[in-house]
Coordinates of N, CA and C in Angstrom, one line a residue:
X1 N 51.0 -18.4 6.9 CA 50.0 -17.6 7.4 C 49.9 -16.4 6.4
X2 N 48.6 -15.9 5.9 CA 48.5 -14.8 5.1 C 48.6 -13.4 5.8
X3 N 49.0 -12.5 4.8 CA 49.0 -11.2 5.5 C 47.6 -10.6 6.0
X4 N 47.6 -9.9 7.1 CA 46.2 -9.5 7.5 C 45.6 -8.6 6.4
X5 N 44.2 -8.8 6.3 CA 43.3 -7.8 5.3 C 43.2 -6.5 6.1
X6 N 42.2 -5.8 5.5 CA 41.6 -4.6 6.1 C 40.2 -4.6 6.4
X7 N 39.8 -3.9 7.4 CA 38.3 -3.7 7.5 C 38.0 -2.3 7.3
X8 N 36.9 -2.2 6.6 CA 36.3 -0.8 6.2 C 35.1 -0.7 6.9
X9 N 35.0 0.3 7.8 CA 33.9 0.6 8.5 C 33.0 1.6 7.7
X10 N 31.9 1.1 7.0 CA 31.3 1.9 6.0 C 29.7 2.2 6.5
X11 N 29.6 3.5 6.4 CA 28.2 4.0 6.7 C 27.3 3.8 5.4
X12 N 26.2 3.1 5.5 CA 25.5 2.8 4.5 C 24.4 3.9 4.1
X13 N 24.3 5.0 5.0 CA 23.3 5.9 4.9 C 21.9 5.5 5.7
X14 N 20.9 6.4 5.4 CA 19.7 6.1 6.3 C 18.6 5.3 5.8
X15 N 19.0 4.4 4.8 CA 18.1 3.4 4.2 C 17.9 3.6 2.7
X16 N 17.9 4.8 2.3 CA 17.9 5.1 0.7 C 19.2 4.5 0.3
X17 N 19.2 3.6 -0.7 CA 20.5 3.1 -1.4 C 21.3 4.0 -2.1
X18 N 20.5 5.1 -2.5 CA 21.3 6.3 -3.2 C 22.1 7.1 -2.4
X19 N 22.0 7.0 -1.0 CA 22.7 7.9 -0.2 C 24.0 7.3 0.3
X20 N 24.4 6.2 -0.1 CA 25.8 5.7 0.3 C 26.8 6.5 -0.6
X21 N 27.8 6.7 0.0 CA 29.0 7.6 -0.5 C 29.6 6.8 -1.8
X22 N 30.2 7.5 -2.6 CA 31.0 6.7 -3.8 C 32.0 5.8 -3.2
X23 N 32.8 6.2 -2.3 CA 33.7 5.5 -1.6 C 33.3 4.3 -0.9
X24 N 32.0 4.5 -0.3 CA 31.3 3.3 0.5 C 30.9 2.2 -0.6
X25 N 30.3 2.6 -1.7 CA 29.9 1.8 -2.8 C 31.1 0.9 -3.3
X26 N 32.2 1.7 -3.6 CA 33.3 1.1 -4.1 C 33.9 0.0 -3.2
X27 N 34.1 0.3 -1.8 CA 34.5 -0.8 -0.8 C 33.6 -1.8 -0.8
X28 N 32.2 -1.6 -1.0 CA 31.3 -2.8 -1.0 C 31.5 -3.6 -2.2
X29 N 31.9 -3.1 -3.4 CA 32.1 -3.9 -4.4 C 33.3 -4.7 -4.5
X30 N 34.3 -4.2 -3.7 CA 35.6 -4.8 -3.6 C 35.7 -6.0 -2.5
X31 N 34.8 -6.0 -1.6 CA 35.0 -6.8 -0.3 C 34.7 -8.3 -0.6
X32 N 35.6 -9.0 0.2 CA 35.6 -10.5 0.3 C 34.5 -10.9 1.2
X33 N 34.3 -10.1 2.3 CA 33.2 -10.4 3.4 C 32.5 -9.1 3.6
X34 N 31.2 -9.1 3.8 CA 30.5 -8.1 4.2 C 29.6 -8.5 5.4
X35 N 29.9 -7.7 6.4 CA 29.3 -7.9 7.8 C 28.4 -6.7 7.9
X36 N 27.0 -7.1 7.9 CA 26.0 -6.1 7.9 C 24.9 -6.1 8.9
X37 N 24.3 -4.9 9.1 CA 23.3 -4.6 10.0 C 21.9 -4.8 9.5
X38 N 20.9 -4.8 10.3 CA 19.5 -4.8 10.0 C 19.1 -3.7 9.2
X39 N 19.6 -2.5 9.4 CA 19.2 -1.3 8.8 C 19.8 -1.0 7.5
X40 N 20.5 -2.0 6.9 CA 21.0 -2.0 5.4 C 20.2 -2.3 4.5
X41 N 20.0 -1.5 3.5 CA 19.1 -1.8 2.2 C 19.6 -3.2 1.6
X42 N 18.7 -4.0 1.2 CA 18.9 -5.1 0.4 C 19.5 -4.7 -1.0
X43 N 19.2 -3.6 -1.5 CA 19.6 -3.1 -2.7 C 21.2 -3.0 -2.7
X44 N 21.7 -2.5 -1.5 CA 23.1 -2.4 -1.4 C 23.8 -3.7 -1.4
X45 N 23.2 -4.8 -0.7 CA 23.8 -6.1 -0.7 C 24.0 -6.7 -2.0
X46 N 23.0 -6.3 -3.1 CA 23.1 -6.9 -4.4 C 24.3 -6.4 -5.2
X47 N 24.9 -5.4 -4.6 CA 26.0 -4.8 -5.2 C 27.4 -5.5 -4.9
X48 N 27.3 -6.4 -3.9 CA 28.4 -7.2 -3.7 C 29.0 -8.2 -4.6
X49 N 30.2 -8.5 -4.8 CA 30.6 -9.6 -5.8 C 29.8 -10.8 -5.5
X50 N 29.6 -11.6 -6.5 CA 29.0 -12.9 -6.4 C 29.6 -13.8 -5.4
X51 N 30.9 -13.8 -5.2 CA 31.6 -14.7 -4.4 C 31.7 -14.1 -3.0
X52 N 31.3 -12.9 -2.7 CA 31.4 -12.3 -1.5 C 30.6 -13.1 -0.3
X53 N 31.2 -13.1 0.9 CA 30.5 -13.8 2.0 C 29.6 -12.7 2.7
X54 N 28.4 -13.0 2.8 CA 27.4 -12.0 3.4 C 27.2 -12.5 4.8
X55 N 27.5 -11.8 6.0 CA 27.1 -12.2 7.3 C 26.3 -11.1 8.0
X56 N 25.1 -11.6 8.3 CA 24.0 -10.6 9.1 C 24.4 -10.8 10.5
X57 N 24.6 -9.5 11.1 CA 24.7 -9.4 12.6 C 23.9 -8.4 13.0
X58 N 22.8 -8.2 12.6 CA 21.8 -7.0 12.9 C 21.3 -7.4 14.4
X59 N 20.9 -6.4 15.1 CA 20.1 -6.5 16.3 C 18.7 -6.4 15.9
X60 N 17.9 -7.4 16.4 CA 16.4 -7.4 16.3 C 15.7 -7.7 17.7
X61 N 14.6 -7.4 17.7 CA 13.9 -7.6 19.0 C 13.9 -9.0 19.4
X62 N 14.4 -9.3 20.6 CA 14.3 -10.6 21.1 C 15.6 -11.4 20.8
X63 N 16.5 -10.8 19.8 CA 17.7 -11.6 19.3 C 18.7 -10.4 19.1
X64 N 19.7 -10.6 19.7 CA 20.7 -9.7 19.4 C 22.2 -10.2 19.3
X65 N 22.8 -9.9 18.3 CA 24.3 -10.5 18.2 C 25.2 -9.5 19.3
X66 N 26.0 -10.2 19.9 CA 26.8 -9.6 20.9 C 28.0 -8.8 20.3
X67 N 28.0 -7.5 20.8 CA 29.1 -6.6 20.2 C 30.5 -7.2 20.2
X68 N 31.0 -7.9 21.4 CA 32.0 -8.5 21.4 C 32.2 -9.6 20.3
X69 N 31.2 -10.3 20.0 CA 31.3 -11.4 19.0 C 31.4 -10.8 17.7
X70 N 30.8 -9.7 17.3 CA 31.0 -9.1 16.2 C 32.5 -8.4 15.9
X71 N 33.0 -7.9 17.1 CA 34.4 -7.5 17.1 C 35.3 -8.6 16.7
X72 N 35.1 -9.8 17.3 CA 36.0 -10.9 17.2 C 35.8 -11.3 15.8
X73 N 34.5 -11.3 15.0 CA 34.4 -11.7 13.7 C 35.2 -10.9 12.8
X74 N 35.2 -9.6 13.0 CA 35.8 -8.7 12.2 C 37.5 -9.0 12.0
X75 N 37.9 -9.2 13.4 CA 39.4 -9.5 13.6 C 39.7 -10.7 12.9
X76 N 38.8 -11.8 13.0 CA 39.0 -13.1 12.5 C 39.1 -13.0 11.1
X77 N 38.1 -12.4 10.5 CA 37.9 -12.4 9.0 C 39.2 -11.5 8.4
X78 N 39.6 -10.5 8.9 CA 40.5 -9.6 8.4 C 41.9 -10.3 8.7
X79 N 42.0 -11.0 9.8 CA 43.3 -11.7 10.3 C 43.6 -12.8 9.2
X80 N 42.5 -13.3 8.5 CA 42.8 -14.4 7.6 C 43.2 -13.8 6.1
X81 N 43.3 -12.4 6.0 CA 43.7 -11.9 4.8 C 42.5 -11.3 4.1
X82 N 41.4 -11.2 4.5 CA 40.2 -10.8 3.8 C 40.0 -9.3 3.8
X83 N 39.4 -8.7 2.8 CA 38.8 -7.4 2.7 C 37.5 -7.4 3.2
X84 N 37.3 -6.8 4.4 CA 36.0 -6.9 5.2 C 35.4 -5.5 5.0
X85 N 34.2 -5.5 4.8 CA 33.3 -4.2 4.9 C 32.3 -4.5 6.1
X86 N 32.5 -3.7 7.0 CA 31.4 -3.7 8.0 C 30.3 -2.6 7.7
X87 N 29.3 -3.2 7.1 CA 28.3 -2.2 6.4 C 27.3 -1.8 7.6
X88 N 27.1 -0.5 7.9 CA 26.4 -0.1 9.0 C 25.3 1.0 8.5
X89 N 24.1 0.8 9.0 CA 23.0 1.9 8.7 C 23.6 3.3 9.1
X90 N 23.2 4.3 8.3 CA 23.6 5.7 8.7 C 25.1 5.8 8.8
X91 N 25.7 6.4 9.8 CA 27.2 6.6 9.9 C 27.8 5.5 11.0
X92 N 29.0 4.9 10.7 CA 29.4 4.1 11.7 C 29.7 4.7 13.1
X93 N 30.0 6.0 13.2 CA 30.3 6.6 14.4 C 29.1 7.3 15.1
X94 N 27.9 7.2 14.4 CA 26.8 7.9 15.1 C 25.9 7.0 15.4
X95 N 25.7 6.5 16.7 CA 25.0 5.4 17.1 C 25.3 4.1 16.7
X96 N 26.3 3.9 15.8 CA 26.6 2.6 15.2 C 27.7 1.8 15.8
X97 N 28.3 2.2 17.1 CA 29.1 1.4 17.8 C 30.4 1.2 16.9
X98 N 30.7 2.0 15.9 CA 31.8 1.9 15.1 C 33.1 2.2 15.8
X99 N 33.0 3.0 16.8 CA 34.2 3.3 17.6 C 34.7 2.3 18.4
X100 N 33.7 1.4 18.9 CA 34.0 0.2 19.7 C 34.8 -0.7 18.7
X101 N 34.3 -0.9 17.5 CA 34.8 -1.7 16.6 C 36.2 -1.3 16.1
X102 N 36.4 0.0 15.9 CA 37.7 0.6 15.7 C 38.6 0.1 16.7
X103 N 38.3 0.3 17.9 CA 39.2 0.1 19.0 C 39.7 -1.3 19.1
X104 N 38.7 -2.3 18.8 CA 39.0 -3.7 18.8 C 40.1 -4.0 17.7
X105 N 39.7 -3.3 16.6 CA 40.7 -3.6 15.4 C 42.1 -3.0 15.7
X106 N 42.2 -2.0 16.2 CA 43.4 -1.2 16.6 C 44.1 -2.2 17.6
X107 N 43.4 -2.6 18.6 CA 44.0 -3.5 19.6 C 44.6 -4.8 19.0
X108 N 43.9 -5.4 18.0 CA 44.4 -6.5 17.4 C 45.3 -6.4 16.3
X109 N 45.8 -5.0 15.9 CA 46.7 -4.8 15.0 C 46.2 -4.9 13.5
X110 N 44.9 -4.9 13.4 CA 44.2 -4.9 12.1 C 44.0 -3.5 11.5
X111 N 44.5 -3.4 10.3 CA 44.2 -2.0 9.7 C 42.7 -1.8 9.3
X112 N 42.4 -0.6 9.3 CA 41.0 -0.3 9.1 C 40.8 1.1 8.5
X113 N 39.7 1.4 7.9 CA 39.3 2.6 7.3 C 38.1 3.1 7.6
X114 N 37.8 4.1 8.0 CA 36.4 4.6 8.2 C 35.8 5.4 7.0
X115 N 34.6 4.9 6.5 CA 34.1 5.6 5.4 C 32.7 6.1 5.9
X116 N 32.7 7.4 6.2 CA 31.6 7.9 6.7 C 30.4 7.8 6.0
X117 N 29.1 7.9 6.6 CA 27.9 7.7 5.9 C 26.9 8.9 6.3
X118 N 25.8 9.0 5.5 CA 24.8 10.1 5.8 C 24.1 9.6 7.0
X119 N 24.1 10.3 8.0 CA 23.3 9.8 9.5 C 21.8 10.3 9.3
X120 N 21.0 9.5 9.9 CA 19.5 9.8 9.8 C 19.3 11.3 10.5
X121 N 20.1 11.4 11.5 CA 20.0 12.6 12.3 C 19.9 13.8 11.5
X122 N 20.4 13.8 10.4 CA 20.5 14.9 9.4 C 19.5 14.6 8.4
X123 N 19.6 13.3 7.7 CA 18.9 13.1 6.5 C 17.3 13.0 6.7
X124 N 16.9 12.6 7.8 CA 15.3 12.6 8.0 C 14.8 13.9 8.1
X125 N 15.3 14.8 8.9 CA 14.7 16.1 8.8 C 15.0 16.8 7.4
X126 N 16.1 16.6 6.8 CA 16.3 17.2 5.4 C 15.2 16.7 4.4
X127 N 14.9 15.4 4.5 CA 13.8 14.7 3.5 C 12.5 15.5 4.0
X128 N 12.3 15.9 5.1 CA 11.0 16.5 5.4 C 11.2 17.9 5.2
X129 N 12.1 18.6 4.8 CA 12.2 19.9 4.5 C 12.6 20.8 5.8
X130 N 13.1 20.2 6.8 CA 13.4 20.8 8.0 C 15.0 21.0 8.1
X131 N 15.6 22.2 8.1 CA 16.9 22.4 8.2 C 17.3 22.2 9.7
X132 N 18.4 21.5 10.0 CA 18.7 21.3 11.4 C 19.5 22.6 11.9
X133 N 19.9 23.4 11.1 CA 20.4 24.7 11.5 C 20.0 25.7 10.5
X134 N 19.5 26.8 11.0 CA 19.1 28.0 10.0 C 19.2 29.3 10.9
X135 N 19.9 30.1 10.2 CA 20.2 31.4 11.0 C 19.0 32.0 11.7
X136 N 17.8 31.9 11.0 CA 16.8 32.6 11.7 C 15.9 31.8 12.6
X137 N 16.1 30.5 12.5 CA 15.1 29.5 13.3 C 15.9 28.7 14.3
X138 N 17.0 28.1 14.0 CA 17.7 27.1 14.8 C 19.2 27.3 14.8
X139 N 19.7 27.8 15.7 CA 21.3 27.9 15.7 C 22.0 26.8 16.2
X140 N 21.4 25.8 16.8 CA 22.2 24.7 17.3 C 21.4 23.4 17.0
X141 N 22.3 22.4 17.2 CA 21.7 21.0 16.8 C 22.3 20.2 17.6
X142 N 21.8 19.1 18.2 CA 22.5 18.2 19.2 C 22.0 16.7 18.8
X143 N 22.9 15.8 18.9 CA 22.7 14.3 18.7 C 23.1 13.7 20.0
X144 N 22.1 13.0 20.5 CA 22.3 12.5 21.8 C 22.0 10.9 21.8
X145 N 22.8 10.2 22.4 CA 22.8 8.7 22.5 C 21.5 8.3 23.2
X146 N 20.8 7.3 22.8 CA 19.6 6.8 23.8 C 20.1 5.6 24.7
X147 N 21.4 5.2 24.5 CA 21.9 4.1 25.3 C 23.3 4.4 25.9
X148 N 23.3 4.9 27.1 CA 24.7 5.2 27.6 C 25.3 4.0 28.1
X149 N 26.5 4.1 28.6 CA 27.3 3.1 29.1 C 26.5 2.3 30.4
X150 N 25.9 1.1 30.3 CA 25.2 0.6 31.3 C 26.0 0.3 32.6
X151 N 27.4 0.4 32.5 CA 28.1 0.1 33.7 C 28.3 1.4 34.6
X152 N 27.8 2.6 33.9 CA 28.0 3.8 34.8 C 26.5 4.1 35.4
X153 N 26.5 4.4 36.6 CA 25.3 4.6 37.4 C 24.7 5.9 37.1
X154 N 25.3 6.9 36.7 CA 24.8 8.2 36.4 C 24.8 8.5 34.9
X155 N 23.9 9.3 34.5 CA 24.0 9.9 33.0 C 25.1 10.8 33.0
X156 N 25.9 10.8 31.8 CA 26.9 11.7 31.6 C 26.4 13.0 30.8
X157 N 25.1 12.9 30.5 CA 24.4 14.0 29.6 C 23.9 15.1 30.7
X158 N 24.3 16.4 30.5 CA 23.8 17.4 31.2 C 22.6 18.0 30.6
X159 N 21.5 17.5 31.0 CA 20.2 17.8 30.5 C 19.8 19.2 30.7
X160 N 20.2 19.8 31.8 CA 19.9 21.2 31.9 C 20.6 22.0 31.0
X161 N 21.9 21.8 30.6 CA 22.5 22.8 29.7 C 21.9 22.3 28.3
X162 N 21.8 21.2 28.0 CA 21.1 20.7 26.7 C 19.8 21.4 26.4
X163 N 18.9 21.6 27.4 CA 17.8 22.3 27.1 C 17.8 23.7 26.8
X164 N 18.9 24.3 27.1 CA 19.1 25.7 26.6 C 19.7 25.9 25.4

């Protein structure tokens, strides 16, 4: 049996292929397997090695890849000795479920590395010329999930405090 590989949870940025980090691009070029989302630019996938295995696991309306199945896929591919890039739109830990993937990898004893990406929560306002913090205009900035844990009956977001 081969030595386990490594999974790189890489943020691809908010769509512009120029916004992936240098480290993210390097991991992409070295990968044996690239497991990618719907929001990843096709231009980034063209940077993969010609022999890299490309696996689409994006979520689209009416069709969704189960998160548990994605976790198992990452463990399986890395468990067979592959260098796996989990390429996610934006940042893996901002709405990307990268935390859940990291937990699954840790539980399986698979080594992993987080390669942060530019999140759309900052990039979109910046492209529009809107600073998310500005001493004279906006002193706070919040990012809130649109999908909380469906098993919890009540929201954990304190909307009253957030409104202040």
